[in-house]
Amino acid sequence: NAGVTQTPKFQVLKTGQSMTLQCAQDMNHEYMSWYRQDPGMGLRLIHYSVGAGITDQGEVPNGYNVSRSTTEDFPLRLLSAAPSQTSVYFCASSSWEGGTEAFFGQGTRLTVV
Amino acid sequence: AQSVTQLDSQVPVFEEAPVELRCNYSSSVSVYLFWYVQYPNQGLQLLLKYLSGSTLVKGINGFEAEFNKSQTSFHLRKPSVHISDTAEYFCAVSDLGGATNKLIFGTGTLLAVQP
């Protein structure tokens, strides 16, 4: 099992460019989520999904879009990148039920210049 | 709304010494509690969790944590640390009985183990 796979691992964008961060899981998990990690701020929830076709906003959704067309994939789109979106992004998946273990990808380090 | 407070951003400790990483939470509903560990340049992995029952829970790598409902705390402890324990540790909560497994994280504590 690969678990949760994120691509790319590193990315540099210019302000105003758009891009998609990919996330795929092979554990048949219903629940998937995206976090950003910034120094001194821990992990903050961007968007999450409880199943194919269902997404919702987290704590910091502005500037990001998501969709969930399949159980396996949960891409995160940056519509018009800004320097404030420089961060490390983590995708996670788990059973939808509270209290279950979340499995994280290795992260994508994004720099917006 | 829930929140998690990790008061110590960094904890330096010598190898083989004991360590405690503090976590306090605030919530209007009952919660599940977690500790996750992040080794350098890696994703997070679960150390241990409290769902119900015994307030002392044991996790991987010799770590344990104690749930204290009256103090709304879930402190992480290890009696003797190793260099390999150097990592960032995150405390997290999720709603007990919630419709999703949404995790709210603290700001993290960097455990720096020195020889």
XYZ file of N, CA and C in Angstrom:
684
model
N 0.838 -1.207 0.000
C 0.000 0.000 0.000
C 0.863 1.243 0.000
N 0.533 2.197 -0.873
C 1.291 3.432 -0.904
C 0.814 4.389 0.175
N -0.436 4.262 0.648
C -0.958 5.182 1.653
C -1.490 6.439 0.992
N -0.955 7.594 1.403
C -1.344 8.891 0.847
C -0.174 9.441 0.054
N -0.413 9.717 -1.219
C 0.648 10.191 -2.097
C 0.351 11.613 -2.545
N 1.302 12.485 -2.324
C 1.178 13.884 -2.749
C 2.205 14.196 -3.821
N 1.778 14.931 -4.821
C 2.710 15.436 -5.830
C 2.336 16.871 -6.198
N 3.318 17.732 -6.524
C 4.760 17.474 -6.423
C 5.254 17.601 -4.985
N 6.505 17.325 -4.739
C 7.099 17.517 -3.411
C 7.526 18.961 -3.209
N 7.972 19.594 -4.272
C 8.412 20.991 -4.212
C 7.844 21.728 -5.425
N 7.545 23.009 -5.238
C 7.051 23.820 -6.341
C 7.340 25.279 -6.070
N 7.798 25.991 -7.095
C 7.956 27.433 -7.029
C 7.015 28.041 -8.060
N 6.214 28.989 -7.606
C 5.261 29.661 -8.479
C 5.507 31.156 -8.479
N 5.127 31.792 -9.559
C 5.140 33.253 -9.579
C 3.757 33.748 -9.142
N 3.732 34.906 -8.533
C 2.472 35.507 -8.109
C 1.515 35.565 -9.290
N 0.283 35.114 -9.042
C -0.742 35.135 -10.073
C -0.894 33.844 -10.845
N 0.099 32.959 -10.766
C -0.009 31.679 -11.457
C -0.983 30.774 -10.720
N -1.485 29.803 -11.443
C -2.362 28.807 -10.823
C -1.688 27.448 -10.885
N -2.090 26.565 -9.982
C -1.576 25.208 -10.027
C -2.469 24.293 -9.200
N -2.285 23.000 -9.397
C -3.031 21.989 -8.658
C -2.071 21.093 -7.916
N -2.300 20.945 -6.614
C -1.572 19.980 -5.795
C -2.383 18.685 -5.793
N -1.708 17.595 -6.119
C -2.408 16.323 -6.221
C -2.303 15.538 -4.924
N -3.373 14.812 -4.616
C -3.401 13.917 -3.452
C -4.197 12.682 -3.822
N -3.616 11.515 -3.570
C -4.303 10.257 -3.847
C -4.076 9.304 -2.686
N -5.133 8.544 -2.347
C -5.003 7.539 -1.289
C -5.572 6.217 -1.793
N -4.976 5.126 -1.297
C -5.386 3.798 -1.752
C -5.960 2.963 -0.623
N -6.496 3.608 0.400
C -7.024 2.909 1.574
C -8.554 2.924 1.606
N -9.182 3.413 0.553
C -10.641 3.480 0.456
C -11.254 4.308 1.593
N -10.540 5.348 2.005
C -11.037 6.219 3.068
C -12.063 7.197 2.539
N -13.100 7.409 3.359
C -14.137 8.366 2.953
C -13.669 9.805 3.161
N -12.963 10.027 4.251
C -12.635 11.396 4.669
C -11.255 11.787 4.188
N -11.168 12.942 3.508
C -9.879 13.485 3.091
C -9.842 14.971 3.411
N -8.640 15.467 3.647
C -8.524 16.869 4.047
C -7.198 17.439 3.587
N -7.157 18.766 3.509
C -5.942 19.501 3.190
C -5.634 20.466 4.330
N -4.354 20.464 4.738
C -3.865 21.385 5.750
C -2.694 22.173 5.176
N -2.475 23.344 5.725
C -1.237 24.058 5.486
C -0.500 24.210 6.807
N 0.832 24.110 6.732
C 1.660 24.198 7.931
C 2.585 25.388 7.801
N 2.471 26.309 8.733
C 3.313 27.492 8.764
C 4.008 27.579 10.113
N 5.228 28.104 10.138
C 5.983 28.159 11.403
C 5.204 28.860 12.511
N 5.135 28.210 13.658
C 4.474 28.792 14.816
C 2.966 28.748 14.780
N 2.391 28.187 13.701
C 0.932 28.179 13.572
C 0.355 26.769 13.490
N 1.183 25.774 13.533
C 0.690 24.411 13.479
C 0.085 24.094 12.126
N -0.875 23.179 12.113
C -1.564 22.817 10.880
C -2.964 23.425 10.908
N -3.303 24.087 9.833
C -4.628 24.700 9.733
C -5.391 24.072 8.575
N -6.645 23.750 8.830
C -7.475 23.037 7.865
C -7.946 23.979 6.766
N -7.727 23.565 5.505
C -8.122 24.389 4.366
C -9.501 23.961 3.851
N -9.598 22.705 3.412
C -10.841 22.117 2.934
C -10.864 20.656 3.332
N -12.070 20.089 3.356
C -12.178 18.665 3.621
C -13.332 18.070 2.840
N -13.357 16.736 2.797
C -14.395 16.026 2.039
C -14.758 14.745 2.782
N -16.049 14.472 2.859
C -16.507 13.257 3.534
C -16.873 12.166 2.539
N -16.661 12.432 1.261
C -16.942 11.424 0.246
C -16.995 12.060 -1.123
N -17.039 11.232 -2.137
C -17.078 11.730 -3.519
C -18.260 12.668 -3.699
N -17.973 13.836 -4.271
C -19.001 14.823 -4.542
C -19.349 15.737 -3.392
N -18.693 15.545 -2.227
C -19.024 16.343 -1.031
C -17.760 16.987 -0.494
N -17.739 18.324 -0.491
C -16.604 19.051 0.075
C -17.113 20.175 0.961
N -16.250 20.649 1.834
C -16.624 21.754 2.717
C -15.383 22.527 3.100
N -15.608 23.747 3.576
C -14.501 24.628 3.919
C -14.019 24.370 5.329
N -12.716 24.565 5.495
C -12.123 24.501 6.818
C -11.891 25.893 7.358
N -10.801 26.025 8.085
C -10.474 27.268 8.779
C -9.952 28.369 7.854
N -9.184 27.986 6.823
C -8.518 28.963 5.953
C -8.750 28.635 4.485
N -9.974 28.732 3.963
C -10.261 28.277 2.607
C -9.983 29.286 1.489
N -9.818 30.566 1.850
C -9.737 31.591 0.802
C -8.524 31.402 -0.099
N -8.782 31.446 -1.415
C -7.707 31.304 -2.390
C -7.500 29.886 -2.869
N -8.286 28.953 -2.321
C -8.146 27.535 -2.661
C -9.494 26.949 -3.089
N -9.434 26.033 -4.051
C -10.615 25.266 -4.441
C -10.297 23.781 -4.367
N -11.333 22.980 -4.101
C -11.159 21.530 -4.110
C -12.347 20.902 -4.829
N -12.155 19.660 -5.230
C -13.237 18.839 -5.762
C -12.936 17.398 -5.393
N -13.943 16.563 -5.396
C -13.754 15.151 -5.055
C -14.626 14.333 -6.002
N -14.067 13.975 -7.136
C -14.830 13.219 -8.126
C -14.730 11.719 -7.887
N -13.686 11.274 -7.187
C -13.529 9.856 -6.867
C -13.172 9.726 -5.394
N -13.315 8.535 -4.841
C -12.919 8.301 -3.451
C -11.419 8.495 -3.273
N -10.632 8.158 -4.309
C -9.185 8.124 -4.166
C -8.504 9.489 -4.231
N -9.059 10.428 -4.999
C -8.341 11.656 -5.316
C -9.001 12.892 -4.711
N -8.148 13.813 -4.268
C -8.650 15.053 -3.650
C -7.667 16.179 -3.978
N -7.725 16.724 -5.185
C -6.778 17.776 -5.571
C -7.114 19.129 -4.957
N -6.075 19.904 -4.722
C -6.208 21.262 -4.179
C -5.721 22.243 -5.236
N -6.583 23.187 -5.598
C -6.245 24.155 -6.642
C -5.989 25.535 -6.052
N -4.873 26.122 -6.451
C -4.595 27.514 -6.141
C -4.967 28.313 -7.380
N -5.911 29.223 -7.233
C -6.470 29.889 -8.393
C -5.555 30.985 -8.927
N -4.993 31.783 -8.035
C -4.090 32.875 -8.382
C -3.128 33.026 -7.214
N -1.962 32.398 -7.333
C -1.061 32.269 -6.193
C -0.598 33.623 -5.662
N -0.497 33.698 -4.342
C -0.005 34.895 -3.653
C 1.116 34.496 -2.713
N 2.048 35.416 -2.416
C 3.147 35.093 -1.492
C 2.660 34.566 -0.145
N 1.465 34.981 0.285
C 0.919 34.502 1.567
C 0.575 33.012 1.523
N 0.563 32.434 0.340
C 0.281 31.004 0.212
C 1.557 30.155 0.227
N 2.706 30.808 0.411
C 3.943 30.072 0.625
C 3.800 29.279 1.912
N 3.941 27.959 1.819
C 3.664 27.102 2.961
C 4.022 25.662 2.598
N 3.884 24.785 3.591
C 3.950 23.348 3.334
C 2.533 22.809 3.436
N 2.111 22.086 2.415
C 0.737 21.588 2.343
C 0.715 20.082 2.568
N -0.194 19.656 3.426
C -0.350 18.236 3.720
C -1.763 17.781 3.402
N -1.843 16.637 2.767
C -3.107 15.961 2.537
C -3.203 14.814 3.537
N -4.412 14.554 4.034
C -4.612 13.459 4.979
C -5.881 12.709 4.628
N -5.921 11.430 4.979
C -7.141 10.655 4.772
C -7.393 9.774 5.981
N -8.665 9.440 6.182
C -9.044 8.583 7.299
C -10.457 8.090 7.053
N -10.885 7.177 7.902
C -12.294 6.861 7.966
C -13.043 8.123 8.373
N -14.307 8.253 7.987
C -15.059 9.449 8.346
C -15.316 9.530 9.830
N -15.269 8.380 10.516
C -15.677 8.319 11.909
C -14.651 8.978 12.821
N -15.110 9.811 13.730
C -14.214 10.476 14.668
C -13.429 9.484 15.498
N -12.208 9.840 15.817
C -11.380 8.998 16.658
C -10.490 8.035 15.899
N -10.649 7.977 14.589
C -9.794 7.067 13.810
C -8.509 7.768 13.384
N -7.502 6.988 13.090
C -6.188 7.525 12.750
C -6.229 8.195 11.391
N -5.629 9.387 11.310
C -5.457 10.083 10.036
C -4.082 9.748 9.472
N -4.034 9.485 8.178
C -2.782 9.169 7.490
C -2.410 10.361 6.612
N -1.174 10.798 6.758
C -0.723 12.003 6.070
C 0.215 11.668 4.925
N 0.162 12.516 3.888
C 1.157 12.454 2.845
C 2.458 13.099 3.306
N 3.463 13.081 2.421
C 4.789 13.599 2.761
C 4.868 15.113 2.656
N 3.845 15.730 2.081
C 3.820 17.179 2.015
C 4.306 17.737 0.686
N 3.816 18.940 0.371
C 4.290 19.704 -0.783
C 4.769 21.054 -0.283
N 6.038 21.352 -0.540
C 6.594 22.651 -0.125
C 6.432 23.626 -1.273
N 5.576 24.630 -1.065
C 5.256 25.602 -2.111
C 5.828 26.961 -1.767
N 6.530 27.538 -2.733
C 7.042 28.906 -2.581
C 6.447 29.755 -3.678
N 5.856 30.883 -3.279
C 5.283 31.823 -4.252
C 6.128 33.093 -4.226
N 6.687 33.428 -5.375
C 7.599 34.588 -5.428
C 6.957 35.755 -6.203
N -16.854 25.885 19.357
C -15.574 25.791 18.645
C -14.529 25.183 19.573
N -13.594 24.498 18.942
C -12.539 23.861 19.732
C -11.217 24.577 19.496
N -10.339 24.487 20.474
C -8.988 24.998 20.295
C -8.030 24.154 21.107
N -6.774 24.159 20.667
C -5.729 23.380 21.329
C -4.555 24.310 21.588
N -4.036 24.259 22.818
C -2.912 25.113 23.195
C -1.725 24.267 23.591
N -0.619 24.480 22.907
C 0.648 23.862 23.304
C 1.549 25.028 23.708
N 1.748 25.162 25.001
C 2.401 26.358 25.528
C 3.881 26.426 25.185
N 4.514 25.288 25.029
C 5.959 25.250 24.785
C 6.212 25.071 23.304
N 6.846 26.067 22.680
C 7.144 25.919 21.257
C 8.378 25.043 21.052
N 9.263 25.032 22.040
C 10.467 24.214 21.935
C 10.843 23.698 23.316
N 11.227 22.425 23.384
C 11.662 21.822 24.637
C 13.011 21.156 24.409
N 14.093 21.748 24.931
C 15.401 21.088 24.842
C 15.577 20.140 26.017
N 16.151 18.982 25.759
C 16.340 17.999 26.825
C 17.556 17.144 26.476
N 18.247 16.671 27.510
C 19.384 15.801 27.276
C 18.919 14.360 27.092
N 19.709 13.622 26.332
C 19.407 12.215 26.095
C 19.303 11.473 27.419
N 18.355 10.568 27.506
C 18.048 9.711 28.662
C 17.326 10.462 29.788
N 17.063 11.730 29.621
C 16.285 12.466 30.613
C 14.797 12.278 30.327
N 13.940 12.489 31.348
C 12.495 12.434 31.102
C 12.010 13.721 30.458
N 10.848 13.643 29.820
C 10.292 14.835 29.179
C 8.772 14.822 29.291
N 8.204 16.025 29.382
C 6.747 16.190 29.334
C 6.442 17.323 28.356
N 5.574 17.051 27.407
C 5.104 18.066 26.476
C 3.651 18.356 26.825
N 3.346 19.645 27.025
C 2.047 20.006 27.549
C 1.029 20.322 26.458
N -0.213 19.937 26.715
C -1.312 20.206 25.791
C -2.568 20.489 26.603
N -3.203 21.596 26.333
C -4.502 21.915 26.918
C -5.490 22.181 25.786
N -6.734 21.849 26.010
C -7.735 22.039 24.965
C -8.949 22.746 25.523
N -9.729 23.312 24.610
C -10.977 23.962 24.974
C -12.042 23.483 24.007
N -13.172 23.038 24.554
C -14.248 22.556 23.688
C -15.562 22.581 24.450
N -16.635 22.876 23.738
C -17.965 22.875 24.343
C -18.594 21.478 24.308
N -17.940 20.550 23.602
C -18.441 19.182 23.519
C -17.306 18.239 23.896
N -17.667 16.983 24.131
C -16.634 15.996 24.429
C -15.800 15.742 23.185
N -14.532 15.444 23.396
C -13.603 15.308 22.279
C -12.792 14.030 22.373
N -12.263 13.638 21.207
C -11.185 12.666 21.147
C -9.876 13.469 21.167
N -8.820 12.866 21.695
C -7.533 13.553 21.819
C -6.427 12.725 21.185
N -5.508 13.403 20.540
C -4.446 12.738 19.792
C -3.101 13.447 20.023
N -2.039 12.667 19.882
C -0.707 13.218 19.680
C -0.149 12.632 18.387
N 0.327 13.555 17.513
C 0.986 13.159 16.280
C 2.440 13.637 16.344
N 3.329 12.922 15.648
C 4.733 13.287 15.591
C 5.125 13.519 14.131
N 5.971 14.539 13.943
C 6.481 14.852 12.604
C 7.999 14.866 12.647
N 8.621 13.871 12.029
C 10.075 13.860 11.905
C 10.473 14.798 10.770
N 11.712 15.286 10.771
C 12.131 16.286 9.777
C 11.798 15.866 8.349
N 11.174 16.800 7.632
C 10.850 16.626 6.211
C 9.924 15.447 5.936
N 9.080 15.124 6.904
C 8.126 14.045 6.714
C 6.725 14.506 7.064
N 5.755 13.657 6.753
C 4.381 13.913 7.167
C 4.196 13.542 8.630
N 2.971 13.700 9.112
C 2.672 13.389 10.510
C 2.272 11.928 10.638
N 2.596 11.345 11.796
C 2.129 9.996 12.087
C 1.608 9.933 13.511
N 0.655 9.062 13.743
C -0.008 8.980 15.025
C 0.905 8.364 16.081
N 1.014 9.052 17.236
C 1.744 8.516 18.389
C 0.795 7.742 19.307
N -0.316 8.372 19.645
C -1.293 7.755 20.529
C -2.585 8.563 20.487
N -3.646 7.964 21.050
C -4.924 8.656 21.074
C -5.719 8.226 22.299
N -6.592 9.134 22.745
C -7.523 8.836 23.826
C -8.941 8.936 23.273
N -9.671 7.830 23.407
C -11.065 7.822 22.971
C -12.003 7.750 24.171
N -11.722 6.837 25.092
C -12.533 6.665 26.288
C -11.805 5.673 27.197
N -12.356 5.465 28.394
C -11.798 4.452 29.285
C -10.647 4.983 30.100
N -9.618 4.163 30.273
C -8.469 4.527 31.101
C -7.868 5.836 30.642
N -7.593 6.693 31.607
C -7.099 8.033 31.252
C -5.619 8.030 30.887
N -4.921 6.944 31.161
C -3.516 6.826 30.789
C -3.431 5.969 29.534
N -2.923 6.553 28.467
C -2.821 5.799 27.213
C -1.368 5.675 26.808
N -1.040 4.530 26.265
C 0.332 4.289 25.836
C 0.383 4.265 24.316
N 1.491 4.794 23.787
C 1.633 4.842 22.349
C 2.911 4.184 21.888
N 3.306 4.538 20.678
C 4.512 3.954 20.115
C 5.754 4.624 20.689
N 6.878 3.952 20.562
C 8.185 4.500 20.931
C 8.294 4.887 22.411
N 7.509 4.223 23.283
C 7.628 4.452 24.710
C 6.924 5.695 25.236
N 6.171 6.378 24.411
C 5.445 7.562 24.858
C 4.118 7.172 25.519
N 3.667 8.015 26.454
C 2.362 7.860 27.056
C 1.764 9.225 27.320
N 0.463 9.265 27.493
C -0.205 10.538 27.762
C -1.335 10.289 28.733
N -1.646 11.318 29.523
C -2.709 11.211 30.503
C -3.776 12.251 30.245
N -5.011 11.788 30.134
C -6.155 12.670 29.944
C -6.652 13.131 31.301
N -6.775 14.452 31.467
C -7.293 15.012 32.708
C -8.476 15.906 32.347
N -9.684 15.397 32.586
C -10.881 16.119 32.154
C -11.061 17.421 32.921
N -10.788 17.409 34.218
C -11.016 18.608 35.026
C -10.068 19.739 34.640
N -8.868 19.388 34.222
C -7.900 20.395 33.798
C -7.865 20.553 32.280
N -8.701 19.837 31.570
C -8.743 19.834 30.093
C -7.335 19.751 29.526
N -6.598 18.747 29.997
C -5.222 18.588 29.539
C -4.987 17.176 29.019
N -3.961 17.051 28.208
C -3.578 15.756 27.633
C -2.068 15.822 27.410
N -1.309 15.780 28.499
C 0.148 15.949 28.421
C 0.830 14.659 27.988
N 1.869 14.815 27.201
C 2.633 13.680 26.657
C 3.909 13.512 27.464
N 4.260 12.265 27.785
C 5.445 12.024 28.607
C 6.271 10.870 28.045
N 7.564 10.931 28.337
C 8.434 9.789 28.070
C 9.493 9.773 29.163
N 9.720 8.640 29.819
C 10.630 8.602 30.957
C 12.102 8.766 30.586
N 12.479 8.412 29.344
C 13.880 8.495 28.948
C 13.929 8.690 27.434
N 14.379 9.854 27.013
C 14.334 10.148 25.577
C 15.633 9.746 24.895
N 15.511 9.540 23.579
C 16.661 9.223 22.734
C 16.842 10.307 21.688
N 18.032 10.349 21.130
C 18.305 11.323 20.063
C 17.263 11.204 18.965
N 16.843 9.986 18.675
C 15.892 9.742 17.581
C 14.495 10.288 17.862
N 14.243 10.733 19.087
C 12.943 11.335 19.417
C 12.870 12.801 18.996
N 13.972 13.344 18.540
C 13.968 14.730 18.057
C 12.989 14.857 16.906
N 11.975 15.702 17.098
C 10.880 15.836 16.131
C 9.952 16.928 16.630
N 8.947 17.242 15.811
C 7.904 18.160 16.265
C 6.672 17.338 16.640
N 6.070 17.701 17.757
C 4.945 16.951 18.299
C 3.705 17.836 18.314
N 2.613 17.296 17.790
C 1.375 18.050 17.682
C 0.265 17.362 18.476
N -0.401 18.138 19.280
C -1.603 17.686 19.974
C -2.812 18.070 19.111
N -3.831 17.228 19.077
C -5.003 17.505 18.237
C -6.266 16.974 18.901
N -7.408 17.560 18.533
C -8.710 17.106 19.030
C -9.664 16.924 17.863
N -10.652 16.068 18.058
C -11.778 15.996 17.129
C -13.042 15.730 17.939
N -14.186 16.102 17.357
C -15.463 15.966 18.047
C -15.797 14.514 18.331
N -16.182 14.219 19.569
C -16.706 12.904 19.886
C -18.118 12.828 19.320
N -18.359 11.854 18.464
C -19.689 11.718 17.885
C -19.957 12.630 16.721
N -18.940 13.337 16.242
C -19.118 14.233 15.107
C -19.316 13.470 13.811
N -19.782 14.191 12.797
C -20.065 13.562 11.510
C -18.832 13.457 10.632
N -17.742 14.030 11.067
C -16.508 13.933 10.292
C -15.356 13.658 11.253
N -14.206 13.338 10.699
C -12.999 13.147 11.501
C -12.125 14.393 11.413
N -12.759 15.571 11.565
C -12.032 16.830 11.431
C -11.126 17.022 12.630
N -9.820 17.193 12.377
C -8.840 17.364 13.429
C -8.463 18.836 13.555
N -8.419 19.324 14.800
C -7.929 20.657 15.097
C -6.607 20.496 15.831
N -5.549 21.124 15.299
C -4.206 20.934 15.829
C -3.751 22.119 16.672
N -2.860 21.835 17.610
C -2.126 22.877 18.296
C -0.975 23.358 17.422
N -0.208 24.296 17.946
C 0.855 24.916 17.157
C 2.133 24.105 17.144
N 2.179 23.025 17.915
C 3.331 22.137 17.872
C 4.396 22.478 18.903
N 5.133 21.435 19.324
C 6.278 21.581 20.232
C 7.447 20.853 19.626
N 8.536 21.575 19.435
C 9.747 20.949 18.907
C 10.544 20.356 20.058
N 10.681 19.049 20.061
C 11.496 18.363 21.069
C 12.901 18.214 20.509
N 13.859 18.845 21.166
C 15.252 18.813 20.704
C 16.071 18.031 21.725
N 16.458 16.818 21.374
C 17.205 15.956 22.285
C 18.694 16.123 22.006
N 19.431 16.471 23.063
C 20.860 16.736 22.927
C 21.665 15.609 23.577
N 22.815 15.282 22.978
C 23.636 14.192 23.562
C 24.296 14.630 24.872
